[in-house]
Coordinates of C-alpha atoms in Angstrom, one line a residue:
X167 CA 143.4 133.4 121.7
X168 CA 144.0 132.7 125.1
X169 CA 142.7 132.5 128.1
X170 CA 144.1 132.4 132.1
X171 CA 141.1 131.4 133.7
X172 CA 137.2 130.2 133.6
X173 CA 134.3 132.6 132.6
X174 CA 132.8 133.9 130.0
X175 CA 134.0 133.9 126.7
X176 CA 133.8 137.6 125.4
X177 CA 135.1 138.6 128.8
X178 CA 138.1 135.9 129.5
X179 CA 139.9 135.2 126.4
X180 CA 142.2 137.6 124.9
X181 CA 143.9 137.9 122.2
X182 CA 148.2 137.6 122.7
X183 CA 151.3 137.6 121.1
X184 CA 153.5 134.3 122.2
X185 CA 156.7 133.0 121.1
X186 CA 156.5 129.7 118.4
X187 CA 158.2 127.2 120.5
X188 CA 161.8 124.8 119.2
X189 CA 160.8 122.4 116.5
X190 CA 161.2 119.2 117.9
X191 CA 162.5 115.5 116.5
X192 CA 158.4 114.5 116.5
X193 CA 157.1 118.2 116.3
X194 CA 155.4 119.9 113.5
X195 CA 155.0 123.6 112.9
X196 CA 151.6 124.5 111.5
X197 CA 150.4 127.3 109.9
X198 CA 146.5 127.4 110.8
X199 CA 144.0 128.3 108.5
X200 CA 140.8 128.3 109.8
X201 CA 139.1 127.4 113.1
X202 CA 135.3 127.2 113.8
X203 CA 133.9 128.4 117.4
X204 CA 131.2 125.3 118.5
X205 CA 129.2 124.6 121.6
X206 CA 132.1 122.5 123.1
X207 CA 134.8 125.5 122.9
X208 CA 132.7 127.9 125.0
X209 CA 131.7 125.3 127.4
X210 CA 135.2 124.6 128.0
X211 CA 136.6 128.3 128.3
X212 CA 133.1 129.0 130.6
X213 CA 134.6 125.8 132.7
X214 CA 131.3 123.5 132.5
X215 CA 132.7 120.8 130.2
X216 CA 134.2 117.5 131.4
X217 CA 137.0 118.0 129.5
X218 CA 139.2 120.8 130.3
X219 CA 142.8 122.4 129.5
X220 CA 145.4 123.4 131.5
X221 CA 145.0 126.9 132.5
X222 CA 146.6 129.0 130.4
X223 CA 144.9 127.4 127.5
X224 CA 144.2 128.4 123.9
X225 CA 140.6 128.0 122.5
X226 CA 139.5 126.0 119.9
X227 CA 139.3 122.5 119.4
X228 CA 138.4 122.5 115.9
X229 CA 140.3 123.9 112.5
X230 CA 142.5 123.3 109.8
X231 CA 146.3 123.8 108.8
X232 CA 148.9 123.9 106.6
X233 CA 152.1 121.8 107.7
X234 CA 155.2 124.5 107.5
X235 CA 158.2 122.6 108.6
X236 CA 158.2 118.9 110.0
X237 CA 160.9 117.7 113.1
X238 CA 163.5 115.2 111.6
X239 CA 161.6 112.2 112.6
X240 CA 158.2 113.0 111.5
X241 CA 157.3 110.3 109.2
X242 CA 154.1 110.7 107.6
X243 CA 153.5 114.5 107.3
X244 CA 155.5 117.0 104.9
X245 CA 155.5 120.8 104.6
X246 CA 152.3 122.3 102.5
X247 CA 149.8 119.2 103.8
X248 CA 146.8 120.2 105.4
X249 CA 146.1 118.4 109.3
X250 CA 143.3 118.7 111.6
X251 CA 143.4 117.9 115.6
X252 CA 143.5 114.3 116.0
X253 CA 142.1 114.7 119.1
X254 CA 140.3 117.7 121.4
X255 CA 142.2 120.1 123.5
X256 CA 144.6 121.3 120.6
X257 CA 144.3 124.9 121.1
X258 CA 143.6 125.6 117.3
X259 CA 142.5 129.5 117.6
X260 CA 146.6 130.8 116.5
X261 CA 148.1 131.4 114.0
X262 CA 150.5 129.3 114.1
X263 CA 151.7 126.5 116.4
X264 CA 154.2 123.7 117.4
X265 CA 152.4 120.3 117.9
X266 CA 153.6 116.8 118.4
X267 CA 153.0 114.1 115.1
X268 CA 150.3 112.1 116.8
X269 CA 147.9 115.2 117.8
X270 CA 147.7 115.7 114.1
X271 CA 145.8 114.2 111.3
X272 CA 146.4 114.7 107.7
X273 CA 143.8 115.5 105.2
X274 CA 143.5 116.0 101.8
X275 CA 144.1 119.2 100.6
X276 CA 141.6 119.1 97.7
X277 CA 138.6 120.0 99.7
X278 CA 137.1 122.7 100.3
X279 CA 138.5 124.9 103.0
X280 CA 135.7 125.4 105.4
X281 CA 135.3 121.5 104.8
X282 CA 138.5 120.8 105.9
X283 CA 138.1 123.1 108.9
X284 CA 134.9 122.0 110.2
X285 CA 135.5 118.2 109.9
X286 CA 136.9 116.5 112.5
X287 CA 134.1 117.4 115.0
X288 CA 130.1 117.4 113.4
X289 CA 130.6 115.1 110.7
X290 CA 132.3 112.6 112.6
X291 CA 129.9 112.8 115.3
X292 CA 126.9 112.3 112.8
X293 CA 129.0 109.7 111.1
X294 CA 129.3 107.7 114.1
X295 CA 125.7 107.7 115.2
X296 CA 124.7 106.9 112.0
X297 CA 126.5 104.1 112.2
X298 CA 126.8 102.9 115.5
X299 CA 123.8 102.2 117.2
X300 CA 120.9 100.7 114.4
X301 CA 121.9 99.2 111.4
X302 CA 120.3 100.9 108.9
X303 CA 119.7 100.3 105.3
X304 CA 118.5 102.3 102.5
X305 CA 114.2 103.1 102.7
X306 CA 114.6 103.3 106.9
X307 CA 114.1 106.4 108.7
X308 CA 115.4 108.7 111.3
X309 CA 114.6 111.1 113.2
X310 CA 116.4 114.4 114.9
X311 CA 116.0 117.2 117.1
X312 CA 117.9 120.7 116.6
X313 CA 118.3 119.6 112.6
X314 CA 120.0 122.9 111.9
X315 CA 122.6 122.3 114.2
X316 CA 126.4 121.8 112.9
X317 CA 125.6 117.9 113.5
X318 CA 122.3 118.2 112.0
X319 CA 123.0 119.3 108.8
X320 CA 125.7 116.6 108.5
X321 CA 123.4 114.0 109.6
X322 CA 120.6 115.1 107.1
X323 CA 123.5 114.9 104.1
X324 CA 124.9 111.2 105.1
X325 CA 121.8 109.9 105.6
X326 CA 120.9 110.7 102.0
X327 CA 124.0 109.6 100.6
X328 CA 122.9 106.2 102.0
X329 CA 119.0 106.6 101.1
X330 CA 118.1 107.0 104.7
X331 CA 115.0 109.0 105.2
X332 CA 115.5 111.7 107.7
X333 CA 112.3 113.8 109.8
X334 CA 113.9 117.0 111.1
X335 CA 112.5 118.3 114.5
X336 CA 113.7 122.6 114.4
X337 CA 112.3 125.3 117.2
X338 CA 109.6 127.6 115.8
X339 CA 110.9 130.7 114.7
X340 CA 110.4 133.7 112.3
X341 CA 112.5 133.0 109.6
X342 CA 111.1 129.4 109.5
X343 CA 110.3 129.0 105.9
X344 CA 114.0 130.4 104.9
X345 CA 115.3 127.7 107.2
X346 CA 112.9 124.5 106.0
X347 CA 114.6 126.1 102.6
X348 CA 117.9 125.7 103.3
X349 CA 117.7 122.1 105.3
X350 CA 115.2 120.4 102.1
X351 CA 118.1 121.8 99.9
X352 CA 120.5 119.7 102.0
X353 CA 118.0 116.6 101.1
X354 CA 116.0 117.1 104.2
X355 CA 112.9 114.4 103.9
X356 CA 110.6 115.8 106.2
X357 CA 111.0 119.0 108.6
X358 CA 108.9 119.7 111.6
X359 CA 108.5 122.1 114.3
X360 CA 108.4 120.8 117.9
X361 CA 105.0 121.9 118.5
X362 CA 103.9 119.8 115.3
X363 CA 105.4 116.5 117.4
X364 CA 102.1 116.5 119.2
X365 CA 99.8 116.8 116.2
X366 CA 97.9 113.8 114.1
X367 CA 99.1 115.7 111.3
X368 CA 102.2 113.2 111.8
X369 CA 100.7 109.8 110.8
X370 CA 100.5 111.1 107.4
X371 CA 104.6 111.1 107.5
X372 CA 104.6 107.4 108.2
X373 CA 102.4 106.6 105.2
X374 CA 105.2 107.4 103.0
X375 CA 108.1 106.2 105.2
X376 CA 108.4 103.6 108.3
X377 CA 108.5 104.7 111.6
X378 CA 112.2 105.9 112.7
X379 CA 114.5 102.9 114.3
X380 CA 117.1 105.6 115.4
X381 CA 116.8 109.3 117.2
X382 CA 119.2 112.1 117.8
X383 CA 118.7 113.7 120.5
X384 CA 120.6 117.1 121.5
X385 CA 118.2 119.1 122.9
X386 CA 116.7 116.9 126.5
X387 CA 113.6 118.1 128.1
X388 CA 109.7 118.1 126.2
X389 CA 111.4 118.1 122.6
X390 CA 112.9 114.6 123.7
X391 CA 110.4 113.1 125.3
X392 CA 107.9 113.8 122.2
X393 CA 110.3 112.7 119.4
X394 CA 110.1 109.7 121.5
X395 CA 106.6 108.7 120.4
X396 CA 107.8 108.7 117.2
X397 CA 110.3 105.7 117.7
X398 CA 109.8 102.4 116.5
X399 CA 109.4 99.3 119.1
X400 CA 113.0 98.5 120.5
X401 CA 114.0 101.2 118.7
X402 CA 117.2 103.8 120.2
X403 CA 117.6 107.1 120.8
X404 CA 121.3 108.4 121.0
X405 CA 121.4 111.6 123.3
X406 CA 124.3 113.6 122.3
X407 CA 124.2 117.0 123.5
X408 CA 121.5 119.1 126.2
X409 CA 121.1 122.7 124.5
X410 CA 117.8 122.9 126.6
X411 CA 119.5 122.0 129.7
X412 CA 116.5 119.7 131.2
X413 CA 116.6 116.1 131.9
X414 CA 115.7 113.3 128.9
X415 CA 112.5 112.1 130.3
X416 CA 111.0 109.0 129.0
X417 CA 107.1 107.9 129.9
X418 CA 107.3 104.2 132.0
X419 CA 105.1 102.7 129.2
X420 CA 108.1 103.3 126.9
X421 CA 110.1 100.9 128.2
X422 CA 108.0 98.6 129.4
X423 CA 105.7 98.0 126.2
X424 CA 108.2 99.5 123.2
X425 CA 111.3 98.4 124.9
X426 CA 113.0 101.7 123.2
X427 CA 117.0 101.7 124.0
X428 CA 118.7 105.2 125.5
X429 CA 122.0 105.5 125.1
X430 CA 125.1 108.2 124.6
X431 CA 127.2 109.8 122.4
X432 CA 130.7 111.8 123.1
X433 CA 132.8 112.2 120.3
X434 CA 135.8 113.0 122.7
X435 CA 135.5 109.1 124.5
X436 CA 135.0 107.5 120.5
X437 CA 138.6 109.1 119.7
X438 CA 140.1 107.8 123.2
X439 CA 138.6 104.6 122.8
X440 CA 139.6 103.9 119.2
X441 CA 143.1 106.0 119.9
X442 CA 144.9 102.1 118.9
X443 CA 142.6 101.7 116.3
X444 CA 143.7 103.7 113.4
X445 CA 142.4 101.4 110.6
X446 CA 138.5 102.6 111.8
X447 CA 139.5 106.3 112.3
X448 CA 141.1 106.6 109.0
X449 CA 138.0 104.7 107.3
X450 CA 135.7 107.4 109.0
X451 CA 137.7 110.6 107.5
X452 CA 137.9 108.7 104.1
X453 CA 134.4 108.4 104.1
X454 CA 133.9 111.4 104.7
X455 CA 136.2 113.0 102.5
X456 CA 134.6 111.1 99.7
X457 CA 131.0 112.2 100.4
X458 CA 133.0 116.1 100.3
X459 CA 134.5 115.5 96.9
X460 CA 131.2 114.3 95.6
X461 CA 129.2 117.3 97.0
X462 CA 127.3 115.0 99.3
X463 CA 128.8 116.7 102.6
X464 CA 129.1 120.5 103.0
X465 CA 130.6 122.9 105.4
X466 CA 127.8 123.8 107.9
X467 CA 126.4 127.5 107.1
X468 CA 129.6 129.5 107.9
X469 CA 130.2 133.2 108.8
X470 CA 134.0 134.3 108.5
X471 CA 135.3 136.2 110.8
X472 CA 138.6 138.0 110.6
X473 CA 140.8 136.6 114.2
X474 CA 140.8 140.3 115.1
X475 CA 137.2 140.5 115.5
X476 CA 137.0 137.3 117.7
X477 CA 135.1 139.1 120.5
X478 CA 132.1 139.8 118.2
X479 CA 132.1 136.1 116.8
X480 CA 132.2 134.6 120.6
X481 CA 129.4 136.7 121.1
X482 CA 127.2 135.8 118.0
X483 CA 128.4 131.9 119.0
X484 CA 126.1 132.1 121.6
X485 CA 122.7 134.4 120.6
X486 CA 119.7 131.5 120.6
X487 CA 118.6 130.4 116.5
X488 CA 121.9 131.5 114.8
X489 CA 121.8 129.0 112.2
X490 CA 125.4 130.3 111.0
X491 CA 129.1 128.6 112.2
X492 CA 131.2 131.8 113.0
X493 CA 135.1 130.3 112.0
X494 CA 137.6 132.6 112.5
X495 CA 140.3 133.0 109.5
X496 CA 143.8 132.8 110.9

């Protein structure tokens, strides 16, 4: 799936047949499997995102697939293992394509597909603020906005894997009591609308549990600023995404009398800044793979979709309160 310039998505990417280039001494031909379409893969083809590709460019930065043939000095990879981008930019919505060794990361192929293909992006990203900014032990709490979000629904499951609490902010909406379902199945602790943020009605929370050291944040704007509340003294809140597009804005008495910490999250700079540092990257998969094989982490709510009926899945991407990954089969 391809696209020649910046736009929108249904509009600008298109679906082409291209030649698989020469295998290479360091190359490997993959066979994908499966590719998701996130948030970050529209922003990129709409040309809003700090990190773009070279025009032409091939969507997707997210998937899984199956190693077909390996150049002659490719070392740690062998025809029929399963790899996911090491990195973002890979172009994973193909069939099949031609990558260098060190854009590729191997997993294990006991997992479940969608697992596999929807790894290397929201679970790693909930992994890492779970475990970079507070350090949290089993009894403490957290709280996040846009819970039913890829990231969200990872979050809720590693938290409770470690026996951290979690209080899950979600938008009003009419199917509401189908989603509180689906998210206290995941081991949700505690779900709340925004509007409930303002309401005394949350005290009665934090009888049962402490006050959260730690907030997501991936929304911005009034959601933000009235999670905030809810944050312990020098407590942090990790901003990570803006899906409301308004500023983060924090009251003065905030900082002054609770001494609360902002900071940021990019999965993207992580990966660049630990690119030397395999030990900690292959300790975060292996984690993860483990909580997968215990059914403790699950693929996100998925819709397939056939590659051929791409335009419909960009298009449902991006309709407001789809609770539901499209990933296109390849």
């Amino acid at each position: 799936l391809l696209y020649e310039h910046h736009g929108e998505p249904a509009a600008v990417v298109q679906l082409k047949d291209l030649e698989v280039p020469q295998l290479g001494d360091c190359d490997v031909h993959v066979k994908m499997l499966a590719a998701p379409i996130n948030p970050a893969d529209i922003n990129m083809i709409q040309g809003t995102y700090p990190l773009l590709s070279p025009l032409p460019a091939v969507g997707g930065n997210e998937g899984v697939g199956e190693v077909l043939e390996v150049g002659r000095r490719v070392a740690a990879l062998r025809p029929g293992d399963w790899v996911i981008p090491a990195d973002a930019g890979l172009g994973t919505w193909r069939t099949r394509g031609v990558f260098p060794e060190e854009m590729l990361l191997k997993v294990p192929s006991d997992i479940p597909l969608l697992c596999a293909a929807t790894l290397s992006v929201n679970p790693c990203t909930a992994f890492r603020m779970l475990a970079d900014f507070e350090s949290l032990a089993p009894g403490d709490s957290i709280i996040q906005n846009a819970a039913n979000s890829g990231v969200g629904q990872a979050v809720i499951q590693i938290a409770r894997a470690s026996g951290i609490k979690t209080i899950n902010v979600v938008r009003d909406r009419p199917d509401l009591p189908k989603l509180v379902e689906r998210l206290m199945a995941l081991g949700a602790d505690h779900i709340v609308t925004e509007g409930m943020l303002r309401k005394p009605e949350m005290k009665d929370i934090f009888k049962s549990i402490p006050r959260p050291r730690l907030a997501l944040n991936c929304v911005g704007g009034k959601s933000t600023t009235e999670m905030l509340r809810h944050l312990q003294p020098k407590g942090t809140m990790v901003t990570y995404g803006g899906m409301a597009k308004q500023p983060v804005m924090v009251p003065v008495s905030a900082f002054i009398f609770r001494d609360v910490r902002l900071r940021g999250f990019w999965m993207t700079q992580w990966r660049k800044d630990h690119a030397h540092d395999q030990g900690s990257v292959a300790a975060m998969m292996d984690a993860l793979c483990q909580l997968i094989r215990r059914g403790q982490l699950t693929a996100p709510a998925c819709t397939k979709v056939p590659l051929q009926d791409y335009r419909a899945a960009l298009e449902a991407s991006m309709m407001p309160f789809v609770s539901s990954k499209q990933i296109l089969l390849l």
